[in-house]
CSV table of C-alpha atoms in Angstrom, one decimal:
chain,number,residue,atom,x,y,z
A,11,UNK,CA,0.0,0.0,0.0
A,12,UNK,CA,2.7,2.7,-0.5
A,13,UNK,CA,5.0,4.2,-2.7
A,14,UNK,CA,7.5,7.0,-2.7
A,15,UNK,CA,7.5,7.5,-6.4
A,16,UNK,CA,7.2,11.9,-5.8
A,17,UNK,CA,5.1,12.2,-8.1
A,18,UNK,CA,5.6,15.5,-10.3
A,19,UNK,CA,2.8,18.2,-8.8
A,20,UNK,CA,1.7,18.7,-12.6
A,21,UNK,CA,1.6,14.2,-13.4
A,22,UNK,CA,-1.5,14.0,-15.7
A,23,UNK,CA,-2.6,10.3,-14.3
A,24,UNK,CA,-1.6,6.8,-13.7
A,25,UNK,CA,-2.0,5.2,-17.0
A,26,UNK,CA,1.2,3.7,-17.3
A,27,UNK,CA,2.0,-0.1,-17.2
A,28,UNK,CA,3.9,0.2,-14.3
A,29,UNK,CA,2.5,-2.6,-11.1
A,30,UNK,CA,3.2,0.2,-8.7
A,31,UNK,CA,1.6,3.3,-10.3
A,32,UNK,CA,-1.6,0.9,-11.0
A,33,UNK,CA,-1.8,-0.5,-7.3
A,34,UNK,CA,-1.5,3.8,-6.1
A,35,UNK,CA,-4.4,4.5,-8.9
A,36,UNK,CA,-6.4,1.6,-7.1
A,37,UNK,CA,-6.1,3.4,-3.4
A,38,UNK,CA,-6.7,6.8,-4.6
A,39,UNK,CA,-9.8,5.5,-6.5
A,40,UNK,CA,-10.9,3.6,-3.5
A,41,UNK,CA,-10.2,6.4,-1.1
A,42,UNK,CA,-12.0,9.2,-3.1
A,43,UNK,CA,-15.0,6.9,-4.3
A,44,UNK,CA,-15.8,6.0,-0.4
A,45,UNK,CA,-15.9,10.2,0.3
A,46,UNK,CA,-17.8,10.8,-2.7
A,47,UNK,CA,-20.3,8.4,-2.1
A,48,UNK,CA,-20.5,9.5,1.7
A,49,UNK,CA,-20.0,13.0,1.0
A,50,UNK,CA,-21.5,13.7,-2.5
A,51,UNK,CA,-19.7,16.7,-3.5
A,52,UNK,CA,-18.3,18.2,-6.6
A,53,UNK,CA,-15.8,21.2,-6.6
A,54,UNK,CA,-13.0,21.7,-8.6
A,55,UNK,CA,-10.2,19.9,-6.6
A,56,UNK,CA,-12.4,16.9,-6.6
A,57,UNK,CA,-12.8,16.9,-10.3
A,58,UNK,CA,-8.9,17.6,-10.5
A,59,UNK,CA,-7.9,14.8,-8.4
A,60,UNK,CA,-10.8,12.3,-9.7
A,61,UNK,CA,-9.2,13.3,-13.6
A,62,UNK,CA,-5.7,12.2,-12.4
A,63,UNK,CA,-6.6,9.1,-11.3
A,64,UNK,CA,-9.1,8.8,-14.6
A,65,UNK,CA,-6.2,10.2,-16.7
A,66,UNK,CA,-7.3,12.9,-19.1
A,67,UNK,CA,-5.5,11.5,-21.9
A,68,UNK,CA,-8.6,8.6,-21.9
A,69,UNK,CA,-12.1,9.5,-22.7
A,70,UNK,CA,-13.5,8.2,-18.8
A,71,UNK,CA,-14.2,11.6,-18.0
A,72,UNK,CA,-16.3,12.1,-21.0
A,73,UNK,CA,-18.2,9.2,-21.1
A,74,UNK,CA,-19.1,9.6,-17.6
A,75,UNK,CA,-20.2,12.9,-18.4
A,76,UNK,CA,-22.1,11.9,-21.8
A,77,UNK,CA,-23.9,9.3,-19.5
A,78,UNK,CA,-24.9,11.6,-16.9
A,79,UNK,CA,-26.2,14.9,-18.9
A,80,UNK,CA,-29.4,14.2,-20.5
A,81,UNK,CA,-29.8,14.5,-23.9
A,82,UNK,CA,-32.4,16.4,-23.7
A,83,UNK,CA,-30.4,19.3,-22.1
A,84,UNK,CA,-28.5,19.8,-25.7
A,85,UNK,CA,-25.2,20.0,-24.3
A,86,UNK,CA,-21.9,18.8,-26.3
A,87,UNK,CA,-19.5,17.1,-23.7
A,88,UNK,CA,-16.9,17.0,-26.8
A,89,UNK,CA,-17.0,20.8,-27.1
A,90,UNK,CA,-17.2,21.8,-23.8
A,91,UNK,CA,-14.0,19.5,-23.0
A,92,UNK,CA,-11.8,20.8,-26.2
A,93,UNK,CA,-12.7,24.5,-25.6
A,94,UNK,CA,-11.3,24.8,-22.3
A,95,UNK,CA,-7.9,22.9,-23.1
A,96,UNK,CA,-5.9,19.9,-21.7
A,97,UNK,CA,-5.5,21.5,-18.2
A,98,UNK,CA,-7.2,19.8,-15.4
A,99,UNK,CA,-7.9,23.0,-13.5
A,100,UNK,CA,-9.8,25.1,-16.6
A,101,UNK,CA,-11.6,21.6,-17.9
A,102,UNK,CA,-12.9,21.2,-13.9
A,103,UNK,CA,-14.4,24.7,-14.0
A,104,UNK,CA,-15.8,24.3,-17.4
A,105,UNK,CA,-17.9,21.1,-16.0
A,106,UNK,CA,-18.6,22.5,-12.9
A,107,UNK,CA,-20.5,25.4,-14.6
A,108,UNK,CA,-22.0,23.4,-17.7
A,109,UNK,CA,-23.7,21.2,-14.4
A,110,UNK,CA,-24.8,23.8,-12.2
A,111,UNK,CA,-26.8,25.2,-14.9
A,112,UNK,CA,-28.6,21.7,-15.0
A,113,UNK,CA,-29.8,21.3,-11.5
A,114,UNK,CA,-29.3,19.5,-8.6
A,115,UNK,CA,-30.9,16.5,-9.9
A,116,UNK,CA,-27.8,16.2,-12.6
A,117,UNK,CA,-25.3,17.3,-10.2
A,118,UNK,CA,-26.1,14.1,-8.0
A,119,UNK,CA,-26.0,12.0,-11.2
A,120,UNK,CA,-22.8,13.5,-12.5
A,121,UNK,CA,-21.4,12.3,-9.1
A,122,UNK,CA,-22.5,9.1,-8.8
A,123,UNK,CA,-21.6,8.4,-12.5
A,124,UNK,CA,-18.1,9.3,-11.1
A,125,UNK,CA,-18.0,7.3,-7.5
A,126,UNK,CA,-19.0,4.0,-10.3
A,127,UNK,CA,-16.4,4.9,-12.4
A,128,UNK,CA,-13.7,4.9,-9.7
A,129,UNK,CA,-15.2,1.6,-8.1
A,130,UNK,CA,-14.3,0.1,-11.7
A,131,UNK,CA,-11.2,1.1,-11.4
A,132,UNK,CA,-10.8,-0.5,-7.8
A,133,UNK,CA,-12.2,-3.9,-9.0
A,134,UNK,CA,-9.7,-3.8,-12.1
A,135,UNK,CA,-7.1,-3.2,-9.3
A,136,UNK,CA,-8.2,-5.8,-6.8
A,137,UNK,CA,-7.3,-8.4,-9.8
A,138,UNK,CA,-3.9,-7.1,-10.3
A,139,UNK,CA,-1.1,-9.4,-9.6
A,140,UNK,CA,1.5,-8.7,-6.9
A,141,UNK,CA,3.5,-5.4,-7.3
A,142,UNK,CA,6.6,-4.5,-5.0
A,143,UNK,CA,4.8,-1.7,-2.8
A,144,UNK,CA,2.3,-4.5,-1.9
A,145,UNK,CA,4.9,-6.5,-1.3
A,146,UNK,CA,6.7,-4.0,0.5
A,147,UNK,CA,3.4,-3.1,2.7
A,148,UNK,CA,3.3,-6.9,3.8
A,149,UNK,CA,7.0,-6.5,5.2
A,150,UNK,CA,6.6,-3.5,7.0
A,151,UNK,CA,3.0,-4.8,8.5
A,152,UNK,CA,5.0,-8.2,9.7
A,153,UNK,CA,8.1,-6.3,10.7
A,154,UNK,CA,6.4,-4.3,13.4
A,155,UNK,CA,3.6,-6.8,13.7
A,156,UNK,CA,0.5,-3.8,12.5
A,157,UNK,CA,-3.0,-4.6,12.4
A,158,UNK,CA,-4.8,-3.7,9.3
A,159,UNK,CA,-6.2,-0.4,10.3
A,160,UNK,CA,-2.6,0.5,11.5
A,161,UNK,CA,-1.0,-0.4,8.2
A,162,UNK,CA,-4.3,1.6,6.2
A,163,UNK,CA,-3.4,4.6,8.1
A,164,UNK,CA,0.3,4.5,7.2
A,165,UNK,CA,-0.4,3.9,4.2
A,166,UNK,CA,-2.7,6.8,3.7
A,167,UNK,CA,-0.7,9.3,5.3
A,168,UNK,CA,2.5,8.1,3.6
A,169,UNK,CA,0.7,8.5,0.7
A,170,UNK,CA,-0.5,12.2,1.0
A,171,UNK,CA,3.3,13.0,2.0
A,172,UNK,CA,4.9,11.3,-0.8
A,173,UNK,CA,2.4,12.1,-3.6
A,174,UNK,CA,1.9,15.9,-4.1
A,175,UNK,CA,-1.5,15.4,-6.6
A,176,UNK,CA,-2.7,13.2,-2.9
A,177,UNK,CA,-1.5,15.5,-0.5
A,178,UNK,CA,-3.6,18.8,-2.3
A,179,UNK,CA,-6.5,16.8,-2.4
A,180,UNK,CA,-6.7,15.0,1.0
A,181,UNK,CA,-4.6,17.6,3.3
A,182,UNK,CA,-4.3,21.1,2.0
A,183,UNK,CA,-8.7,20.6,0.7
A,184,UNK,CA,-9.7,18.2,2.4
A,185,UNK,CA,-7.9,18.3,6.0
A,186,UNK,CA,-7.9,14.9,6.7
A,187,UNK,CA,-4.9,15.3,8.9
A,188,UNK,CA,-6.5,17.7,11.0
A,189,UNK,CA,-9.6,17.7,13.4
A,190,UNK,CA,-11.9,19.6,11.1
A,191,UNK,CA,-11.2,16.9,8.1
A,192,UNK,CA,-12.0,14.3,10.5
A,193,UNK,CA,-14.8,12.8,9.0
A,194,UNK,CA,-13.3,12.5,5.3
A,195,UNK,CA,-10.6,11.0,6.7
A,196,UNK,CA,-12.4,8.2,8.4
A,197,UNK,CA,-14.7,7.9,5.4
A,198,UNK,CA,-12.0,7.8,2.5
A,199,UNK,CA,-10.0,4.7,5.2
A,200,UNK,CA,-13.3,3.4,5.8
A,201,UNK,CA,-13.4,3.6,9.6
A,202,UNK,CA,-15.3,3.9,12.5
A,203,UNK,CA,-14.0,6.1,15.1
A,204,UNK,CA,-13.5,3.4,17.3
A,205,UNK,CA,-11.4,1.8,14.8
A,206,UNK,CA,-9.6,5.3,14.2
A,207,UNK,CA,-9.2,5.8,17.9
A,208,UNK,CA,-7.7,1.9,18.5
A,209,UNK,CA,-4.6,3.3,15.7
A,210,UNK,CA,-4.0,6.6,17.3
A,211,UNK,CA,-3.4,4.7,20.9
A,212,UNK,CA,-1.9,1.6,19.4
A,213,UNK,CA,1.5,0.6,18.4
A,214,UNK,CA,2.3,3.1,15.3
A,215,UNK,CA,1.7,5.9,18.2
A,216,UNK,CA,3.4,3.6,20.7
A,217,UNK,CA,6.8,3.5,18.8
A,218,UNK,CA,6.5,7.0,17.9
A,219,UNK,CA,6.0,6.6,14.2
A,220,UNK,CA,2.7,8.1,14.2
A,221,UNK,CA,2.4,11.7,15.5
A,222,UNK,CA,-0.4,12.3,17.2
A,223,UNK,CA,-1.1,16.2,18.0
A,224,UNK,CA,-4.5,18.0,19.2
A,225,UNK,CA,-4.3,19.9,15.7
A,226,UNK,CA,-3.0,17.7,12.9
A,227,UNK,CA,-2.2,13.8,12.7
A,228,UNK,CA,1.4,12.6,10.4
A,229,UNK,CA,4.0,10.2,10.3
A,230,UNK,CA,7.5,10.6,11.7
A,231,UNK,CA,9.2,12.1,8.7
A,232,UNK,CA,12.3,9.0,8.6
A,233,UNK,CA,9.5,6.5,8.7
A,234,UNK,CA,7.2,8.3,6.1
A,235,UNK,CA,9.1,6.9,3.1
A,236,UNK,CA,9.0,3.4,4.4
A,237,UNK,CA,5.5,3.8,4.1
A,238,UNK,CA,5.5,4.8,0.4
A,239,UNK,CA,8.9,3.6,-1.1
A,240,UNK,CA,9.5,0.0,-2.0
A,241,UNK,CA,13.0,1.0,-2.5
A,242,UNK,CA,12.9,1.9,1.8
A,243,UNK,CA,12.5,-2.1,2.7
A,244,UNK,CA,16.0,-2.0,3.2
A,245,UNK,CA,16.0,0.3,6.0
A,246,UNK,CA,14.2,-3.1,8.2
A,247,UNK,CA,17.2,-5.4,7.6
A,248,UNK,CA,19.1,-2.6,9.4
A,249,UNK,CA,16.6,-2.8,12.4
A,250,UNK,CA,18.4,-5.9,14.1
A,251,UNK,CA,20.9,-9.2,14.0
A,252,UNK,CA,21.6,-12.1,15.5
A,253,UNK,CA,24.0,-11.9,19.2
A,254,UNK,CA,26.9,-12.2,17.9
A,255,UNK,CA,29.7,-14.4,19.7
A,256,UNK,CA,31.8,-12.3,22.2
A,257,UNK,CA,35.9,-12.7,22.0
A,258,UNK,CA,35.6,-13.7,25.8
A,259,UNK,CA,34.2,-16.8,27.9
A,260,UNK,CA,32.2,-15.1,30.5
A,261,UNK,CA,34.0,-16.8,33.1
A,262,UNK,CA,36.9,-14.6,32.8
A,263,UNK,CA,34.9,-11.3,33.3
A,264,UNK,CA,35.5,-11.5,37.0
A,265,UNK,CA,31.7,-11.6,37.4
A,266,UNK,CA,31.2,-13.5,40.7
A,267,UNK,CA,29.6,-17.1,40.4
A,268,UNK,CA,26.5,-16.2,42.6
A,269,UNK,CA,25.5,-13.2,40.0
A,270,UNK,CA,25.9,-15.7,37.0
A,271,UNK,CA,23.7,-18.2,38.0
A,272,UNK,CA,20.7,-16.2,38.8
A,273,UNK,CA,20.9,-14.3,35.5
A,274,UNK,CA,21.2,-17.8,33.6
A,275,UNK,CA,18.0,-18.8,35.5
A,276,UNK,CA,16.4,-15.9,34.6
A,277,UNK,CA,17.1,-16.1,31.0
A,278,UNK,CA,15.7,-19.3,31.4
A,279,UNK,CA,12.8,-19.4,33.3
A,280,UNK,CA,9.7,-20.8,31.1
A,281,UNK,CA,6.5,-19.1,31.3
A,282,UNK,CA,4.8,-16.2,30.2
A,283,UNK,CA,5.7,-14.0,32.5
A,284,UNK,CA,8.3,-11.0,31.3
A,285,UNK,CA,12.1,-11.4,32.2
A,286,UNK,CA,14.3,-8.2,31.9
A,287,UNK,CA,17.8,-8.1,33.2
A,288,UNK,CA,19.4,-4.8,33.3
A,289,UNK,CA,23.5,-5.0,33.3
A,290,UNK,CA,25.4,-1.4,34.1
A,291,UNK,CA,28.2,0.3,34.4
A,292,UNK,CA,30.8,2.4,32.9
A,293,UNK,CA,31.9,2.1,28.8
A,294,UNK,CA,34.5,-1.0,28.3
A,295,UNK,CA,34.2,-3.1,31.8
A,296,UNK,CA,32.4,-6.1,29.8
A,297,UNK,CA,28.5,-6.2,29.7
A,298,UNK,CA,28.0,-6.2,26.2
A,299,UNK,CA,30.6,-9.0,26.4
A,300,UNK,CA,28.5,-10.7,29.2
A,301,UNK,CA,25.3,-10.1,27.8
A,302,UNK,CA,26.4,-11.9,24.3
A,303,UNK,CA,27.9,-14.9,26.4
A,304,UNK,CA,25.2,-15.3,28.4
A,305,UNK,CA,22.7,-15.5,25.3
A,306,UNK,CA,25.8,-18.1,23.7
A,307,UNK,CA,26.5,-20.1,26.4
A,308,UNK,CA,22.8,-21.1,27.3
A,309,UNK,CA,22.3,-21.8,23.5
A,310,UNK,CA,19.2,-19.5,23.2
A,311,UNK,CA,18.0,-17.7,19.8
A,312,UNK,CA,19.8,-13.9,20.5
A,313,UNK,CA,18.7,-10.6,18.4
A,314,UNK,CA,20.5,-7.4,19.3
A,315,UNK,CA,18.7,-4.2,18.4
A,316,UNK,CA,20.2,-2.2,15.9
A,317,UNK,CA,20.0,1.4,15.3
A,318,UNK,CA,22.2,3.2,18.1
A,319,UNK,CA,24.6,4.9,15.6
A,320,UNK,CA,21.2,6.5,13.9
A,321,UNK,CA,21.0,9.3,17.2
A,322,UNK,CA,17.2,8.5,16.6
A,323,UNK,CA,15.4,7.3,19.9
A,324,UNK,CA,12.3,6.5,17.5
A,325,UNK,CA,14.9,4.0,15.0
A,326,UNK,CA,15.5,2.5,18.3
A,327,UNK,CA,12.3,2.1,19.2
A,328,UNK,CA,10.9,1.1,16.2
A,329,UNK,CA,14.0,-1.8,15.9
A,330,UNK,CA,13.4,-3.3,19.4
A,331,UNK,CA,9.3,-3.4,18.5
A,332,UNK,CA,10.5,-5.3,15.7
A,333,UNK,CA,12.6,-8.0,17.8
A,334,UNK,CA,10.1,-7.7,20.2
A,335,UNK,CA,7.4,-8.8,18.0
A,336,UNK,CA,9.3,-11.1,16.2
A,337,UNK,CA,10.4,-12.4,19.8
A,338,UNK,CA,6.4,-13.2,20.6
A,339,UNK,CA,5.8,-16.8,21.1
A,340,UNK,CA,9.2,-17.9,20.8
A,341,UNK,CA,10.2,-19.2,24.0
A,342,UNK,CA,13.7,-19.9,23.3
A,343,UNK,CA,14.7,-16.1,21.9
A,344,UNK,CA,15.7,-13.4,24.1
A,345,UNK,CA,16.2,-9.2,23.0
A,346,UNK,CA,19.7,-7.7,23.8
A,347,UNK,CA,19.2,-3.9,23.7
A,348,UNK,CA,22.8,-2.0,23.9
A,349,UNK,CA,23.4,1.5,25.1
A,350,UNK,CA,20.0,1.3,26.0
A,351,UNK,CA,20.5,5.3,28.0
A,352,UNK,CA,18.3,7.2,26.1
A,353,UNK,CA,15.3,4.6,26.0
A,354,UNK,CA,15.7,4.3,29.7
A,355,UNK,CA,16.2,7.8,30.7
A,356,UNK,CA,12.4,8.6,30.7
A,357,UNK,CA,13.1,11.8,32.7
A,358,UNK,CA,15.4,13.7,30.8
A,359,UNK,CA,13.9,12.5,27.2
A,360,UNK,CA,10.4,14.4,28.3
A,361,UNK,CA,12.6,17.6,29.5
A,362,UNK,CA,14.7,17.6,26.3
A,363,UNK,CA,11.4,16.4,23.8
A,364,UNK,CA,8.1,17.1,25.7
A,365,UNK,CA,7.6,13.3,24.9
A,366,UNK,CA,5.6,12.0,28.0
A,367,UNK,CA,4.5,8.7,25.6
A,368,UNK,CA,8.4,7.6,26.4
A,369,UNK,CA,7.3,6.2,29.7
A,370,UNK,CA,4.2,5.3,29.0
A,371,UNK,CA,5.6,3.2,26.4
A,372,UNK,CA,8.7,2.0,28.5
A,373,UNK,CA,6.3,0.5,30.8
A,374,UNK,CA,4.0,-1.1,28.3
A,375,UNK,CA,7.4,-2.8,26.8
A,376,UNK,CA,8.2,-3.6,30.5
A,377,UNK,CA,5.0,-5.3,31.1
A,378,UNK,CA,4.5,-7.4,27.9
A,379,UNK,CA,4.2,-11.5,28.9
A,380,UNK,CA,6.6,-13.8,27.8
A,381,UNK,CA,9.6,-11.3,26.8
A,382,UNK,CA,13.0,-11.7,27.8
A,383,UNK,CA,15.6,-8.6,27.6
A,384,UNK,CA,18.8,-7.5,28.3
A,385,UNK,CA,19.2,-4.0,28.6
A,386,UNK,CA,22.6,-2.4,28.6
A,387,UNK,CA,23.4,1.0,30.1
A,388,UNK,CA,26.7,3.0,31.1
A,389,UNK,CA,24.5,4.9,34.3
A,390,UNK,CA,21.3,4.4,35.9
A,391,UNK,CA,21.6,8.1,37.9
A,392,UNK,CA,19.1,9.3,35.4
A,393,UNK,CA,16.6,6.1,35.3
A,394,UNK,CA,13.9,7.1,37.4
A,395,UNK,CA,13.3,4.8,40.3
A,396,UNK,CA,10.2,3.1,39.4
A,397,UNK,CA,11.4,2.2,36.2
A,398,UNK,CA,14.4,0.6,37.6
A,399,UNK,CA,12.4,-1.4,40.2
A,400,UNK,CA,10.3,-2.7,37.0
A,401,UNK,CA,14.2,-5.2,36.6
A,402,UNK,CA,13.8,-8.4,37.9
A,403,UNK,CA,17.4,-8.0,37.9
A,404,UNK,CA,20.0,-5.1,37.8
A,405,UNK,CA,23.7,-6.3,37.7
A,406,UNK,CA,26.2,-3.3,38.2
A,407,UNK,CA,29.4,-4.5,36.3
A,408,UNK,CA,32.6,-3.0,37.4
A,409,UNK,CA,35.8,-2.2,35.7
A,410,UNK,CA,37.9,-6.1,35.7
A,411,UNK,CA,40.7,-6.6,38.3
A,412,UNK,CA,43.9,-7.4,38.0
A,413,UNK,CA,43.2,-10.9,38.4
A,414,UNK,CA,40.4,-10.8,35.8
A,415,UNK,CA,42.8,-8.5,33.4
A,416,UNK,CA,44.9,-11.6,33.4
A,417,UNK,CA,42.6,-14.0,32.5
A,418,UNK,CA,41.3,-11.6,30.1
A,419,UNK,CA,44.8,-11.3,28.4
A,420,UNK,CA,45.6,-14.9,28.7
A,421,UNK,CA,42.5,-15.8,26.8
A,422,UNK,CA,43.1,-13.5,24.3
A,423,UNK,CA,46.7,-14.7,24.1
A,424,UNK,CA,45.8,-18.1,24.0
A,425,UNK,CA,43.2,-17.6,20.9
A,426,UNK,CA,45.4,-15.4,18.7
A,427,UNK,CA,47.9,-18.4,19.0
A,428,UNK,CA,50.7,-15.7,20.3
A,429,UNK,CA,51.1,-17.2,23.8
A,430,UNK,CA,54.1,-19.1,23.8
A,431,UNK,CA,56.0,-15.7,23.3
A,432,UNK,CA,54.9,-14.3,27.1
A,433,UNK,CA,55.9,-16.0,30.1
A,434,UNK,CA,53.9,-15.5,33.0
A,435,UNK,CA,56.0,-12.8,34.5
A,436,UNK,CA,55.1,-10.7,31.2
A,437,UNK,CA,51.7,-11.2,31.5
A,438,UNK,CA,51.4,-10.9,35.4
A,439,UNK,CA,53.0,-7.4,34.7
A,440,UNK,CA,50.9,-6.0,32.0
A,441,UNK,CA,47.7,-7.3,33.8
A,442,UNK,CA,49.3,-5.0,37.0
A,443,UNK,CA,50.5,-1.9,35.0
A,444,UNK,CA,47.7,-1.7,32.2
A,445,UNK,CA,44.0,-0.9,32.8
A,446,UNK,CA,43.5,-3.4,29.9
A,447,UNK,CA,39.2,-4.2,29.7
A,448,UNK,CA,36.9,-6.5,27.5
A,449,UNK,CA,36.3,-3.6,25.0
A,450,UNK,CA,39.9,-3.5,24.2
C-alpha cells in the first residue's frame, strides 16, 4: 500500500503499465469513491484529483459525463471539454458550470456516475497481480507486527506526504490530517472512530512513528518513506541481528559465580511471565561481552537491536518493537538492547522532547508476557526509580581486576595463537600496569 514515487505536482494520471503506479491509482480510486459516495460533493479539486486518477488522456471523463447529462439538455460534452484545453484546473471549472446550470438533480448524477467509475477502477485493481509496494506493505506490516487499520493509516498518510496530486487533495482541501477533516478521513480509510481511535493509541503511536497532535495527525518524517517507497525495505534489515559471539568466555569477566547463575536462570525461566535483566556500568568493563555470552553459552536464539549509531530514539524504538514482535511466542529467543541510556532515561527524554509517551511506552514494553531482555546501560543516575524497580534484575558491572585482566589477556593470548612468546611474568606485569578491559 505505498510508494514513494514523488510524483511531479503537474503528473496528468496513472496510466502507465507500471504494477506500482496501477496499485497507487487503485487506493486513490478507492479512497475518493468511499468520500464521494459518503460525501457527495463536486468542486474543482475533486474533479482535479478524480481526472488524475481517470487520466485525461482517456475519454473516462467524458463518457461519464455523456452518460450523466441528459440528452435532452442539448449539451456537447466533446466541445465543452476541447474549448477549455488539456489543463485539469480550466476543464474542472468548465464542467462544474456546464452542471450547475442543469440542476441539482444532474449534479447528483454526475457524481454518482463518477463514484462508479472509480469503483471500476478499484475492481480492475483488486485483480492485479503482486507489485513491490504491496509486497513491501506486507514486510513493513509483519516487521512491526501492525493490524490492518494500522498499516491503512500508514499507508494513507505516507501516501498524502509522498504524492503531491494526494496531498492537495486530501490535506491542504480536504484536511484529513487535522480535526476539522476528520470525517473525510475516516470515510475515505473506511473507519469507524473506534477503529480510528484503536490506531491513534496503538502501536504506530506507541513507537512513535505516528504523530499524534490535538491539531493535525502525520507520520515521523524517517519513517514516512517506508510507508510509500518500495525502495525503503532496506531500511528493516538494518533494524536488528543475531547476538553475535563475544571474544571472551564469560568466566573470565570477573563476574562472581553467585551473580551468574541467577541471570542464567532468569534467562531461562519458562512461562509467560516477562524477564528483563538490566547489566550497568561504565563504557568497556564487559557487559556487552556478558550479555552476548550469556545469550551463547545457554544456546538461546539472540537478536540485538540495531539502530544506536542512527541518534534517533524513535529507530530504536521502532528496531526493538521489531525484535520484540518477532520475539512473541518464541520461548527460546531473548532481545539484547545495547546503550540502551536514552530509552531508559524517561526523565530527561520528556525535558529535552516534551515526549511523555516515552514512559508510557517504557512501561508497556516492560509489562509485555513472555519477553525476555537484556538492557545495557553505562549509568542508571538518570533512570527514574520506578522504572528501575520494573528489573527483575540489575547487575552493576565494574571495571575487571587485575586478576580478571589476566585471565582476560591470557585468553586472548591463547586464541590469537601468540602465547608461547609471554611468560607468565610478562603477563602478570601488563595485567598489573595496564588498565586493559573487554572492549579492548
Amino acid at each position: 500500500m505505498r510508494l514513494r514515487h514523488r510524483l511531479r505536482s503537474d503528473a496528468p494520471g496513472l496510466s502507465g503499465t507500471d504494477a506500482n503506479d496501477r496499485f497507487m491509482r487503485s487506493h486513490c480510486a478507492l479512497w475518493a469513491s468511499r468520500v464521494l459516495h459518503r460525501y457527495p460533493r463536486l468542486d474543482r479539486e475533486t474533479l482535479e484529483f478524480v481526472m488524475w486518477i481517470l487520466d485525461p488522456a482517456t475519454d473516462s471523463m467524458r463518457d461519464i459525463l455523456a452518460k450523466a447529462i441528459p440528452q435532452r439538455a442539448g449539451i456537447d460534452v466533446d466541445e465543452i471539454l476541447v474549448e477549455c484545453g488539456s489543463a485539469p484546473d480550466e476543464q474542472a471549472l468548465a464542467i462544474i458550470s456546464t452542471v450547475g446550470r442543469l440542476g441539482s438533480s444532474v449534479r447528483s448524477h454526475v457524481v454518482r456516475s463518477i463514484v462508479n467509475g472509480l469503483e471500476s477502477i478499484v475492481r480492475t485493481g483488486a485483480d492485479s497481480s503482486p507489485c513491490p509496494l504491496a509486497h513491501s506493505l506486507e514486510g513493513v506490516a509483519a516487521t512491526y507486527g501492525l493490524t490492518d487499520d494500522d498499516l491503512d493509516v500508514g499507508f494513507f498518510l505516507g501516501s498524502m506526504s509522498s504524492w503531491s496530486v494526494i496531498e492537495r487533495y486530501f490535506d491542504s482541501h480536504l484536511e484529513c490530517d487535522r480535526p476539522a477533516g476528520r470525517k473525510y478521513l475516516l470515510a475515505a480509510l473506511g473507519m469507524s472512530h473506534a477503529q480510528m481511535r484503536g490506531v491513534l493509541q496503538g502501536k504506530l503511536s506507541r513507537i512513535g512513528i505516528l504523530q499524534v497532535a490535538q491539531t493535525w495527525l502525520s507520520l515521523d518524517s524517517e519513517f514516512a518513506p517506508l510507508f510509500s517507497d518500495p525502495s525503503e525495505a532496506a531500511m528493516l534489515r538494518g533494524l536488528h541481528r543475531a547476538v553475535p559471539k563475544p571474544d571472551l568466555a564469560i568466566e573470565h569477566l570477573g563476574i562472581e559465580a553467585t551473580d551468574l547463575d541467577i541471570l542464567k536462570r532468569l534467562l531461562t525461566v519458562e512461562g509467560d511471565t516477562s524477564t528483563h535483566v538490566l547489566l550497568y556500568g561504565p563504557p568497556g568493563t564487559g557487559k556487552t561481552t556478558l550479555a552476548r555470552g550469556l545469550v551463547h553459552e545457554l544456546g538461546l536464539e539472540g537478536l540485538e537491536v540495531m539502530g544506536r549509531d542512527e541518534g534517533t530514539p524513535i529507530r530504536r524504538r521502532s528496531a526493538l518493537e521489531a525484535c520484540l514482535h518477532m520475539s512473541e511466542n518464541r520461548p527460546n529467543r531473548v532481545v539484547l538492547i545495547d546503550e540502551a541510556d536514552h530509552l531508559l532515561n524517561t526523565e530527561s527524554s520528556w525535558i529535552s522532547s516534551g515526549d511523555t509517551a516515552d514512559k508510557a511506552w517504557l512501561n508497556d514494553v516492560l509489562e509485555r508476557p513472555g519477553q525476555r531482555c537484556l538492557w545495557i546501560a553505562n549509568n542508571t543516575s538518570e533512570i527514574e526509580k520506578a522504572v528501575q524497580r520494573r528489573f527483575d534484575y540489575s547487575l552493576e558491572v565494574p571495571a575487571p581486576d587485575q586478576q580478571a585482566r589476566r585471565a582476560m589477556l591470557e585468553s586472548v593470548l591463547r586464541r590469537k595463537r601468540i602465547k608461547r612468546h609471554f611468560d607468565q611474568e610478562h603477563i602478570r606485569e601488563f595485567a598489573r600496569d595496564f588498565p586493559v578491559n573487554p572492549a579492548v
